[in-house]
PDB file of C-alpha atoms and ligand atoms in Angstrom:
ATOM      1  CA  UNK G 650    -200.552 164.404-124.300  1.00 47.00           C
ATOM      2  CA  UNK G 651    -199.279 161.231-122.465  1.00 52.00           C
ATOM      3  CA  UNK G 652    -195.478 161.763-121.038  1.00 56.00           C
ATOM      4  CA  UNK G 653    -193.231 159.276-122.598  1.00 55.00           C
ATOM      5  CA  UNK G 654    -192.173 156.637-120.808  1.00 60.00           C
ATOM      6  CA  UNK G 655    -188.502 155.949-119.952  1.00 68.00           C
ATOM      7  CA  UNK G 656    -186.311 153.127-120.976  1.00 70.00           C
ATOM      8  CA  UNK G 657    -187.464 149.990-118.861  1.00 90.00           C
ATOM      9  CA  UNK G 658    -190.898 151.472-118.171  1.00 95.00           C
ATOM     10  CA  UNK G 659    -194.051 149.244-119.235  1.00 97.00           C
ATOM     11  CA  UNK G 660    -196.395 150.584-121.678  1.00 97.00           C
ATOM     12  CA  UNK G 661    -199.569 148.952-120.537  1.00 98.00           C
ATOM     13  CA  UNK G 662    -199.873 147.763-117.070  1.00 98.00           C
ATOM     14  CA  UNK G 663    -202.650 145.766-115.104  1.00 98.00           C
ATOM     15  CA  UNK G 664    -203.104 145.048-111.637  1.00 98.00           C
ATOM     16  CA  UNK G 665    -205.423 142.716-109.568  1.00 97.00           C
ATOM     17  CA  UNK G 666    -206.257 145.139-107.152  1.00 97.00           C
ATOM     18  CA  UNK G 667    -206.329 142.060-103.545  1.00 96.00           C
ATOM     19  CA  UNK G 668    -206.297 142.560-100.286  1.00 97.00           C
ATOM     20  CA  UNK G 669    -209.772 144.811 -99.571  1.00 96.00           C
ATOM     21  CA  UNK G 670    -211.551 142.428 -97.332  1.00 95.00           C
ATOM     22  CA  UNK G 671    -208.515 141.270 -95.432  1.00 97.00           C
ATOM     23  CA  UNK G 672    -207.357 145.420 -95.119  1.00 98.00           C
ATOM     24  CA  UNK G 673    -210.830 145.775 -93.413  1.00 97.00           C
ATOM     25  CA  UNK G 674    -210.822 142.694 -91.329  1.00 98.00           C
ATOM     26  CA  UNK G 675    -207.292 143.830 -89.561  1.00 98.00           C
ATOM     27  CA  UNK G 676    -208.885 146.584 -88.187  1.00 98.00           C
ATOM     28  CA  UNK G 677    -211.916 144.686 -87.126  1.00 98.00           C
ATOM     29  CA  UNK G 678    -214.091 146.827 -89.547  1.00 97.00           C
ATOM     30  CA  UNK G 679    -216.663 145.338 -92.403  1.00 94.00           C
ATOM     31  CA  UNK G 680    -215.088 144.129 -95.760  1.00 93.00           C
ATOM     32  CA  UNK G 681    -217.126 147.161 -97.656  1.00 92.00           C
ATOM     33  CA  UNK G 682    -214.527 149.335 -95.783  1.00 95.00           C
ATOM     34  CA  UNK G 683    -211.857 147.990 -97.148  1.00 96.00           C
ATOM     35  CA  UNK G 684    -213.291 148.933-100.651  1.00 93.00           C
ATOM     36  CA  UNK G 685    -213.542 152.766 -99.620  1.00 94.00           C
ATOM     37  CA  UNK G 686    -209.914 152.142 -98.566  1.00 96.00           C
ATOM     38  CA  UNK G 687    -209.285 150.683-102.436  1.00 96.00           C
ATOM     39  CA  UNK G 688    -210.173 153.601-103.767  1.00 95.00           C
ATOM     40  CA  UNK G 689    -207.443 155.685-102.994  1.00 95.00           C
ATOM     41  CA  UNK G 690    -205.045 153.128-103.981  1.00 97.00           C
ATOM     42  CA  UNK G 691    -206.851 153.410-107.357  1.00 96.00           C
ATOM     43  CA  UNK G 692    -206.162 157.193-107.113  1.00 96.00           C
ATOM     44  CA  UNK G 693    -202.522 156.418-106.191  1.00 97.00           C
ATOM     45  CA  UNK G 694    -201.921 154.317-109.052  1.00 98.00           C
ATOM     46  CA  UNK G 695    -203.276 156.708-111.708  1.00 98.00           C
ATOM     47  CA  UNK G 696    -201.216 159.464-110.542  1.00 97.00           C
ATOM     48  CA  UNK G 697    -198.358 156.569-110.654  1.00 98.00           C
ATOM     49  CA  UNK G 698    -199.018 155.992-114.390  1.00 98.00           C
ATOM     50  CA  UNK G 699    -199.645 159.588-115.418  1.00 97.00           C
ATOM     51  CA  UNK G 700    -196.230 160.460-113.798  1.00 96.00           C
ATOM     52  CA  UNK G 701    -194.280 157.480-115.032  1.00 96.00           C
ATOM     53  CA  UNK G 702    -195.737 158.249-118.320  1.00 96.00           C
ATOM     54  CA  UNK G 703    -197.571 154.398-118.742  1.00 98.00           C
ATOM     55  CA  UNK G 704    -199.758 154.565-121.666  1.00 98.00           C
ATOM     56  CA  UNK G 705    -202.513 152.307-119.883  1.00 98.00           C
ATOM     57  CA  UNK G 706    -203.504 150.576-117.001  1.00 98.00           C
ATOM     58  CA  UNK G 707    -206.087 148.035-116.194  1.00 98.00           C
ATOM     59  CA  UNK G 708    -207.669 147.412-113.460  1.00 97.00           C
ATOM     60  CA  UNK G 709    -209.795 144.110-112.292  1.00 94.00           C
ATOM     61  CA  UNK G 710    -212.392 146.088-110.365  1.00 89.00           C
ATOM     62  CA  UNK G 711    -215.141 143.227-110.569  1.00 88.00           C
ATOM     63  CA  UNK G 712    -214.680 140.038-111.990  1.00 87.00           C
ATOM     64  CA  UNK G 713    -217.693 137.640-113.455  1.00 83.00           C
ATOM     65  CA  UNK G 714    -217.108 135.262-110.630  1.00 87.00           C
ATOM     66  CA  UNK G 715    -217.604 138.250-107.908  1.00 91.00           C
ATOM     67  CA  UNK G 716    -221.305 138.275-108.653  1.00 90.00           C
ATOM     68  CA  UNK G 717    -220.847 134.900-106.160  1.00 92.00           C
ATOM     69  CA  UNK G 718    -220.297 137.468-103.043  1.00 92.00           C
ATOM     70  CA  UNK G 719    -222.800 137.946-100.355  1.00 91.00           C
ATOM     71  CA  UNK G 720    -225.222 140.063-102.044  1.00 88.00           C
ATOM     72  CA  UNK G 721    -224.568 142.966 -99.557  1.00 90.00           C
ATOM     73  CA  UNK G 722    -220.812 142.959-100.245  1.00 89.00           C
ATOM     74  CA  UNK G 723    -222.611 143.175-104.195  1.00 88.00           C
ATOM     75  CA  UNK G 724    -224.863 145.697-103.692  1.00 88.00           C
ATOM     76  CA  UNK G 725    -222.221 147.947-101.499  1.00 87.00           C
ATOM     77  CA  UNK G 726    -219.281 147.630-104.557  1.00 89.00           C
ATOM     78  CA  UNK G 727    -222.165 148.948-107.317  1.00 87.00           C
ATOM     79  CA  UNK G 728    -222.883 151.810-104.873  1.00 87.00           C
ATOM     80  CA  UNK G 729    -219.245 152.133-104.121  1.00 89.00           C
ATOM     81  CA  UNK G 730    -218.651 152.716-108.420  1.00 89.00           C
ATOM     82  CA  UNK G 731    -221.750 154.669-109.041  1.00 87.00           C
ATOM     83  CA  UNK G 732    -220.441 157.396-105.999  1.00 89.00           C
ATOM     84  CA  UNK G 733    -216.927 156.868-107.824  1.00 88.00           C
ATOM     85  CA  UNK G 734    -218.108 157.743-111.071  1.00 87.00           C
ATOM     86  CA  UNK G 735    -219.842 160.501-109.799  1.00 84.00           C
ATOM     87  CA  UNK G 736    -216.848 161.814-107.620  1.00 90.00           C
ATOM     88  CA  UNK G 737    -213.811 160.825-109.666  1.00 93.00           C
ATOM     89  CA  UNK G 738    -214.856 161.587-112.994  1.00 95.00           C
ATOM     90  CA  UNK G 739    -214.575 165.287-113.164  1.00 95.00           C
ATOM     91  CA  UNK G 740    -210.850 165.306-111.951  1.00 95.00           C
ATOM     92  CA  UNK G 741    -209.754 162.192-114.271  1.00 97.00           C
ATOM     93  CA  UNK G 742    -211.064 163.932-117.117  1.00 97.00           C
ATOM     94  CA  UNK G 743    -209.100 167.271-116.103  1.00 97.00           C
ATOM     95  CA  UNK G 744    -205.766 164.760-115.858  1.00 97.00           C
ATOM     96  CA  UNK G 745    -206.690 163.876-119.532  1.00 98.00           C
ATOM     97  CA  UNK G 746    -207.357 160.359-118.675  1.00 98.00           C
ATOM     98  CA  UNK G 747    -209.535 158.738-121.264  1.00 98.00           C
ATOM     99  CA  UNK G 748    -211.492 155.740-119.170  1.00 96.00           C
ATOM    100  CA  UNK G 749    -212.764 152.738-120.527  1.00 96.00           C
ATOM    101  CA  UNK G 750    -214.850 150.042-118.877  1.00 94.00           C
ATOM    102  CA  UNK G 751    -214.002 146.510-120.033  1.00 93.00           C
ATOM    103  CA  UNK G 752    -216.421 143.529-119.575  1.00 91.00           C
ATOM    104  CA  UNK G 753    -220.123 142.593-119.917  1.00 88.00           C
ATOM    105  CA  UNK G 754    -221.628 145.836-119.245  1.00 87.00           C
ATOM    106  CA  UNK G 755    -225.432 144.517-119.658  1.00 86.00           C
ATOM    107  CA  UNK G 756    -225.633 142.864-116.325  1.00 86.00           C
ATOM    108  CA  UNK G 757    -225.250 145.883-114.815  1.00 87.00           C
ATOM    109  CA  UNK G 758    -228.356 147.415-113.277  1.00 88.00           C
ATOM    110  CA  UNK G 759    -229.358 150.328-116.294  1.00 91.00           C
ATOM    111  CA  UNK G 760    -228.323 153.547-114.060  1.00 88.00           C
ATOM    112  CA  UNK G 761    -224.926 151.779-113.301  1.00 88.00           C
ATOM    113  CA  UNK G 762    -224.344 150.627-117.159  1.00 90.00           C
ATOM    114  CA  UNK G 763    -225.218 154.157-118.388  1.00 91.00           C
ATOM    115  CA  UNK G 764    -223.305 155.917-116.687  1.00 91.00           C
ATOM    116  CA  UNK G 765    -219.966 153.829-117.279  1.00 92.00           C
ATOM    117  CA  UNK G 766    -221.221 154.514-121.064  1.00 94.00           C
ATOM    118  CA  UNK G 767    -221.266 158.507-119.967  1.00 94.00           C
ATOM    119  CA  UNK G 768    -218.165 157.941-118.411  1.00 94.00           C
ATOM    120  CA  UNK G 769    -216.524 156.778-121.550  1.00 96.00           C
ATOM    121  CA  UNK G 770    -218.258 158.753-123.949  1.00 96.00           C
ATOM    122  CA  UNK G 771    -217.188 162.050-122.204  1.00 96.00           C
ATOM    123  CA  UNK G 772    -213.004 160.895-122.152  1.00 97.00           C
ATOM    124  CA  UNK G 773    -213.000 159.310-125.086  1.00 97.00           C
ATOM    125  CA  UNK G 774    -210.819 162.256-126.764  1.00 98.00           C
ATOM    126  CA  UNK G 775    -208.163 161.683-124.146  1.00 98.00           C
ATOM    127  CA  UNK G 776    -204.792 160.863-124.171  1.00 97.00           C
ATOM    128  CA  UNK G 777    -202.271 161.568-121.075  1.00 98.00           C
ATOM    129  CA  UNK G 778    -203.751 157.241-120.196  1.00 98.00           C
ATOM    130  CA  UNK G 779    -206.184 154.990-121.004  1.00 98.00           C
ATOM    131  CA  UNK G 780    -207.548 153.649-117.678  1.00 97.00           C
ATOM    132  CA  UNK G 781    -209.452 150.597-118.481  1.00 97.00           C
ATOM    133  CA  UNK G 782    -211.546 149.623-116.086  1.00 94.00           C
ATOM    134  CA  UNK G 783    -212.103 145.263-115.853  1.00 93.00           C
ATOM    135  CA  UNK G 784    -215.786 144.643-114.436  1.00 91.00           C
ATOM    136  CA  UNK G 785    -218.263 141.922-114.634  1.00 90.00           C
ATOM    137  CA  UNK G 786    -215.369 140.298-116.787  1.00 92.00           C
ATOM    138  CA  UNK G 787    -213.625 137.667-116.815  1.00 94.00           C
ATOM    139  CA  UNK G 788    -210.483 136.382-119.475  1.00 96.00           C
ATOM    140  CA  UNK G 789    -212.683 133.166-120.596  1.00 96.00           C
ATOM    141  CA  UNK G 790    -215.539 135.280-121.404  1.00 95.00           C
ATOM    142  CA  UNK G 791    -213.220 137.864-123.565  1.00 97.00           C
ATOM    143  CA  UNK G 792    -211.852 134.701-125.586  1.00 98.00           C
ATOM    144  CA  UNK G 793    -215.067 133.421-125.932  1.00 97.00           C
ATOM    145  CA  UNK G 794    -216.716 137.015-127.287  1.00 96.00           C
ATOM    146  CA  UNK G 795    -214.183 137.510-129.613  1.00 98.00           C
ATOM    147  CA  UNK G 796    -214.524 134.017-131.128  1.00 98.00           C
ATOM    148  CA  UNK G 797    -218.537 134.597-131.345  1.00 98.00           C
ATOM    149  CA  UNK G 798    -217.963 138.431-132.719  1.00 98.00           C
ATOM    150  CA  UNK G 799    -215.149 136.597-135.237  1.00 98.00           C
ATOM    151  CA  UNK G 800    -218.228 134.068-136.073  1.00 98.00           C
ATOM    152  CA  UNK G 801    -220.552 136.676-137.079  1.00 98.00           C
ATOM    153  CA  UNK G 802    -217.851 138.768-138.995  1.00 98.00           C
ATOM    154  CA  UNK G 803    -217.549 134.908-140.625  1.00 98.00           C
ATOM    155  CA  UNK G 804    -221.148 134.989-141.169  1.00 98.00           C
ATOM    156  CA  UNK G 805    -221.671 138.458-142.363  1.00 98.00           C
ATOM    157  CA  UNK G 806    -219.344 136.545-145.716  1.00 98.00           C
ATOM    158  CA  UNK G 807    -216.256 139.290-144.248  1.00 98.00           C
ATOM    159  CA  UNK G 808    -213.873 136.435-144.449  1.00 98.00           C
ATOM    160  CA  UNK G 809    -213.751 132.961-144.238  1.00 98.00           C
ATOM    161  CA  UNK G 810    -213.513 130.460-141.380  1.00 97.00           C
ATOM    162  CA  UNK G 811    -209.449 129.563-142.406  1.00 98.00           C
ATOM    163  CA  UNK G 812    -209.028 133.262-142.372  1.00 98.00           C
ATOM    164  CA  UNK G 813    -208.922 133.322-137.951  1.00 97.00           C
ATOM    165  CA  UNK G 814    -205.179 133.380-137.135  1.00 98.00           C
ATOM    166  CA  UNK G 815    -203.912 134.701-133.752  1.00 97.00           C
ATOM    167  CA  UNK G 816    -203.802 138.301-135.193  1.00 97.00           C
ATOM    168  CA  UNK G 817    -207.341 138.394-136.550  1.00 98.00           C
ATOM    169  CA  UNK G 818    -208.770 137.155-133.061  1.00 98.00           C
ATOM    170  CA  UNK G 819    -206.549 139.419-131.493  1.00 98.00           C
ATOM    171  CA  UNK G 820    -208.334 142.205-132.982  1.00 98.00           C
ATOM    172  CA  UNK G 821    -211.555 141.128-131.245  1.00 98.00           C
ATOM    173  CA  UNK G 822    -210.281 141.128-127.996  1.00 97.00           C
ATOM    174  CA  UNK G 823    -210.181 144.076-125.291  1.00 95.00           C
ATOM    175  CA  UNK G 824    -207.875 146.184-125.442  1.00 96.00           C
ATOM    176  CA  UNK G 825    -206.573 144.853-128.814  1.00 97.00           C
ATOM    177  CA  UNK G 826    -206.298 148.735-129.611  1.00 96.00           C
ATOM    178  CA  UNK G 827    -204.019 149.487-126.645  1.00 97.00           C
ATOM    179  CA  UNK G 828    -200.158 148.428-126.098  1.00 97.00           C
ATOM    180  CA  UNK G 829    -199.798 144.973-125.632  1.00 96.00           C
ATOM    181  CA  UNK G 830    -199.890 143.824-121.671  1.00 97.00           C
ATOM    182  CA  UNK G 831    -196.243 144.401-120.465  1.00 97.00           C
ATOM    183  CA  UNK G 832    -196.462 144.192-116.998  1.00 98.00           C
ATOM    184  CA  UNK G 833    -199.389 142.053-113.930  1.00 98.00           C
ATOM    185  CA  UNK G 834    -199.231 142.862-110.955  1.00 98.00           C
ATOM    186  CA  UNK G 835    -201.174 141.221-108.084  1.00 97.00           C
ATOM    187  CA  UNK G 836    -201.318 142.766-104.491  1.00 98.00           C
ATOM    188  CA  UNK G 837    -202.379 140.852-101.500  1.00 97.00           C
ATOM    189  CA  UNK G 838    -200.312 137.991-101.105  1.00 97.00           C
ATOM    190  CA  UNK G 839    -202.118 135.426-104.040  1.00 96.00           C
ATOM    191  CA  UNK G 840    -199.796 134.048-106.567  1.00 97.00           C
ATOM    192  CA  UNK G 841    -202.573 133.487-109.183  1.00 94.00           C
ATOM    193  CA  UNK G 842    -204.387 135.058-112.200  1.00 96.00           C
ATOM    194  CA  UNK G 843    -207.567 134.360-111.175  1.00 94.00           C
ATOM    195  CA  UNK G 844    -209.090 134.331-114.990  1.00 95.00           C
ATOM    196  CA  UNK G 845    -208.380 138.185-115.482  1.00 96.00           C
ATOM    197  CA  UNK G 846    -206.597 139.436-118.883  1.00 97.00           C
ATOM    198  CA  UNK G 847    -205.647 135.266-119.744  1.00 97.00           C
ATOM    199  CA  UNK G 848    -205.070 136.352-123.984  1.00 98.00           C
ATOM    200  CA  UNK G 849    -203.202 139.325-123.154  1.00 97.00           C
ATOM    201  CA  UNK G 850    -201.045 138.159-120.847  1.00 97.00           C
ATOM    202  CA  UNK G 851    -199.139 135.362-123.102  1.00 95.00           C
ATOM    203  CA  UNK G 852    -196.027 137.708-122.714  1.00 93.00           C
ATOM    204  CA  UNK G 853    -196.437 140.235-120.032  1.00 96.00           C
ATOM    205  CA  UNK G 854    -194.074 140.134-116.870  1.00 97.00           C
ATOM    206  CA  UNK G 855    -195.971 138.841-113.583  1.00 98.00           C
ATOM    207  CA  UNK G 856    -195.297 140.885-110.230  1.00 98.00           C
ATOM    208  CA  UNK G 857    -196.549 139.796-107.089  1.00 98.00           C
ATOM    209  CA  UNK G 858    -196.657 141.623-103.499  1.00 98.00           C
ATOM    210  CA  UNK G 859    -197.978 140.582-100.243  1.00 98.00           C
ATOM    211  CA  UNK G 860    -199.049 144.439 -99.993  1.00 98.00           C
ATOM    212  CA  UNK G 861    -202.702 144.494 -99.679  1.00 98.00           C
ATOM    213  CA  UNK G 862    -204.413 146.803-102.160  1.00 98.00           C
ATOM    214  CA  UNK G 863    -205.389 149.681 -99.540  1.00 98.00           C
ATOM    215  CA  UNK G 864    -201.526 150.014 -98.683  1.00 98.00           C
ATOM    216  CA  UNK G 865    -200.687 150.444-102.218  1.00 98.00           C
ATOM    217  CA  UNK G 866    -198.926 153.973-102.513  1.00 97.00           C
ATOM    218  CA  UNK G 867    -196.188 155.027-105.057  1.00 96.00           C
ATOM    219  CA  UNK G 868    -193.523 153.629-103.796  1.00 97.00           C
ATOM    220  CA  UNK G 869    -194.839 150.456-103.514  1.00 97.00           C
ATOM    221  CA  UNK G 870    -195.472 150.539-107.609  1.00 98.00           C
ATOM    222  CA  UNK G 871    -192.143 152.297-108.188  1.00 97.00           C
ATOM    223  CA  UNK G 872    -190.820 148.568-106.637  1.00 98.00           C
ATOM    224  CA  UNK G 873    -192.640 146.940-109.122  1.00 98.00           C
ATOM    225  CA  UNK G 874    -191.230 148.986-111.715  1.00 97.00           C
ATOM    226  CA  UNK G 875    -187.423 148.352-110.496  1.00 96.00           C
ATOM    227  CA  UNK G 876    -188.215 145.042-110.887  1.00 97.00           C
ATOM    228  CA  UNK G 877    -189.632 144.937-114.089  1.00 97.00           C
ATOM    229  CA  UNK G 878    -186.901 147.043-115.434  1.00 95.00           C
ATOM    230  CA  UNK G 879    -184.413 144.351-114.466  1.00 94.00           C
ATOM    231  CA  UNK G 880    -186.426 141.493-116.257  1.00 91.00           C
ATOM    232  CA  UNK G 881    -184.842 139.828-119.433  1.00 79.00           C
ATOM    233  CA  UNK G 882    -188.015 139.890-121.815  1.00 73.00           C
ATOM    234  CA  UNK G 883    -186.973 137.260-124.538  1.00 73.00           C
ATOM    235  CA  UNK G 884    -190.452 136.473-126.270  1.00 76.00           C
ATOM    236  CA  UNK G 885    -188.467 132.246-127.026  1.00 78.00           C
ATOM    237  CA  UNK G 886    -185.627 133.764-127.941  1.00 79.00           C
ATOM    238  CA  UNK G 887    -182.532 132.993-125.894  1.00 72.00           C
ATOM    239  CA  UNK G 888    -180.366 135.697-123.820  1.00 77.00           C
ATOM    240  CA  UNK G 889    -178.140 135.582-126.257  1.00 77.00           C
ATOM    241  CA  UNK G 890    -179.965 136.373-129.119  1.00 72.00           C
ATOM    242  CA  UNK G 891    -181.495 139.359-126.820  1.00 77.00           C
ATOM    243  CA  UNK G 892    -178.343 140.859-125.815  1.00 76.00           C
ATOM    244  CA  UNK G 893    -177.525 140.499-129.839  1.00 79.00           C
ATOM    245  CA  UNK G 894    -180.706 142.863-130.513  1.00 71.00           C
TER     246      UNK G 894
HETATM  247  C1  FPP F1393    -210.491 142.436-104.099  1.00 71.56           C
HETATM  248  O1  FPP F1393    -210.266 142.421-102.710  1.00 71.56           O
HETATM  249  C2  FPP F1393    -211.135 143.680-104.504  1.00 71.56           C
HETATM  250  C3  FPP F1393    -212.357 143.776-105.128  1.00 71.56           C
HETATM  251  C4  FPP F1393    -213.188 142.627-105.497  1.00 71.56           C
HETATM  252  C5  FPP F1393    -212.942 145.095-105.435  1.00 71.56           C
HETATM  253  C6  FPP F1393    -212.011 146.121-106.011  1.00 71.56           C
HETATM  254  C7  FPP F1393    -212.631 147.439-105.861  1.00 71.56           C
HETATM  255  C8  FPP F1393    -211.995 148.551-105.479  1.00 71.56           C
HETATM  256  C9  FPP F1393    -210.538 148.630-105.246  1.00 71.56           C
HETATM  257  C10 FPP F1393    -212.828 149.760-105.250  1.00 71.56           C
HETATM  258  C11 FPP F1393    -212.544 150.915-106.109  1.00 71.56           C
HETATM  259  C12 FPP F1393    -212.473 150.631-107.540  1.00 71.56           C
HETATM  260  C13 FPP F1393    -212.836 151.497-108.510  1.00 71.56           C
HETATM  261  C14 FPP F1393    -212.459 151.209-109.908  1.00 71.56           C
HETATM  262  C15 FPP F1393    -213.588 152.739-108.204  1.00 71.56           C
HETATM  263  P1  FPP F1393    -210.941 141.266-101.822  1.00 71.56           P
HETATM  264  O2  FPP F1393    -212.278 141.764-101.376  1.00 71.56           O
HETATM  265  O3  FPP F1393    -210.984 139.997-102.617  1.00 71.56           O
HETATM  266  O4  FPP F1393    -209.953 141.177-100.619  1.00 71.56           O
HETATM  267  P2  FPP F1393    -209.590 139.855 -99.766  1.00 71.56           P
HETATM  268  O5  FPP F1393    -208.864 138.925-100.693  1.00 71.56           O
HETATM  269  O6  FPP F1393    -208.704 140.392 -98.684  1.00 71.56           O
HETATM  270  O7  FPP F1393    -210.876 139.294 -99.244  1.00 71.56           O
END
């Protein structure tokens, strides 16, 4: 069962997880390194949301626009999930973390696709968090799927063109099942969204630290978190209205 979260507390959370290569180039060592490093930040921040009692976090792990790295760096972040998968799986399960992978799956290489499917599959009962993992997407590309999945629903005589309002395409997106994006958060020192989560995040509160990913440990997220808690979340209303209820 997920722990409920306290007053203040964000329900769905999603961080740009920056910093890697610049982690690994401080101490002179290659930018795969600083991946390795990223994975225990990733560890870090599930423990974070499972204690804080977040119902779901997303993380960009690999966006559409990474495929542009040098191949090597490429090649060495597929290996780098496959050995998670294989490693981290077993205990996130245990932790009752149900894991999702969001994104075009397909241009994965078959092993790597399969097993994010297995992955999935295998937590799917969970509930303590929903860890959805962002890879090979990108926010364009989840606008522009839902609009061609709403097309074919159009097609299929469901309903009719007039019928697509903001809710109805909502319910195509990602994560359209999960609470809506309360809180982005980028590390490394970029003040940008970089085309990750761009439906989702019409509301959500944005966060950003000059931490780099690597260095990203509890308290660092519990500072996010204090801030958050002291944001005035109006959704056009004014502060009056708000402090009305
Ligand atoms: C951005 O840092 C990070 C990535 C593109 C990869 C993120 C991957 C991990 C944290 C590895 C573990 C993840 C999972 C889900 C097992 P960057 O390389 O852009 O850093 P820079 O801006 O300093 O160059």
């Amino acid at each position: 069962m997920a722990a409920r979260p306290e007053a203040g507390v964000p329900r769905h959370l999603a961080i740009v997880m920056d910093g890697n290569g610049r982690w690994a180039k401080q101490r002179l060592r290659p930018r795969t390194f600083g991946h390795h490093a990223g994975q225990k930040a990733v560890r870090e921040a599930v423990e974070f949301c499972l204690r804080r009692g977040i119902a779901s976090l997303t993380l960009f792990a690999f966006s559409s626009e990474n495929w542009r790295r040098p191949p090597t760096e490429v090649s060495a972040l597929m290996e780098l999930f496959l050995k998670a998968l294989d490693k981290e799986v077993d205990e996130l399960h245990g932790n009752g973390v149900r894991i999702r992978f969001v994104g075009d799956l397909d241009a994965f290489a078959p092993e790597l696709s399969a097993r994010m499917r297995a992955a999935m599959e295998r937590t799917s009962a969970n509930t303590a968090l929903n860890m959805n993992v962002a890879v090979n997407y990108g926010g364009r590309w989840d606008i522009a799927h839902a609009a061609r999945l709403a097309a074919e629903a159009v097609a299929r005589g469901e309903f009719s063109a007039d019928d697509i309002d903001e809710t109805r395409l909502h319910g195509y997106t990602c994560l359209a099942d999960q609470p809506p994006l309360d809180l982005f958060i980028r590390t490394g020192g970029e003040r940008r969204v970089s085309n990750f989560l761009l439906w989702q995040i019409a509301y959500a509160e944005l966060y950003f630290t000059d931490t780099l990913w690597p260095d990203v440990d509890q308290a660092c997220l519990d500072e996010a978190l204090d801030d958050y808690a002291r944001r005035e979340r109006r959704y056009g209303r004014t502060g009056e209205q708000v402090a009305k209820g």
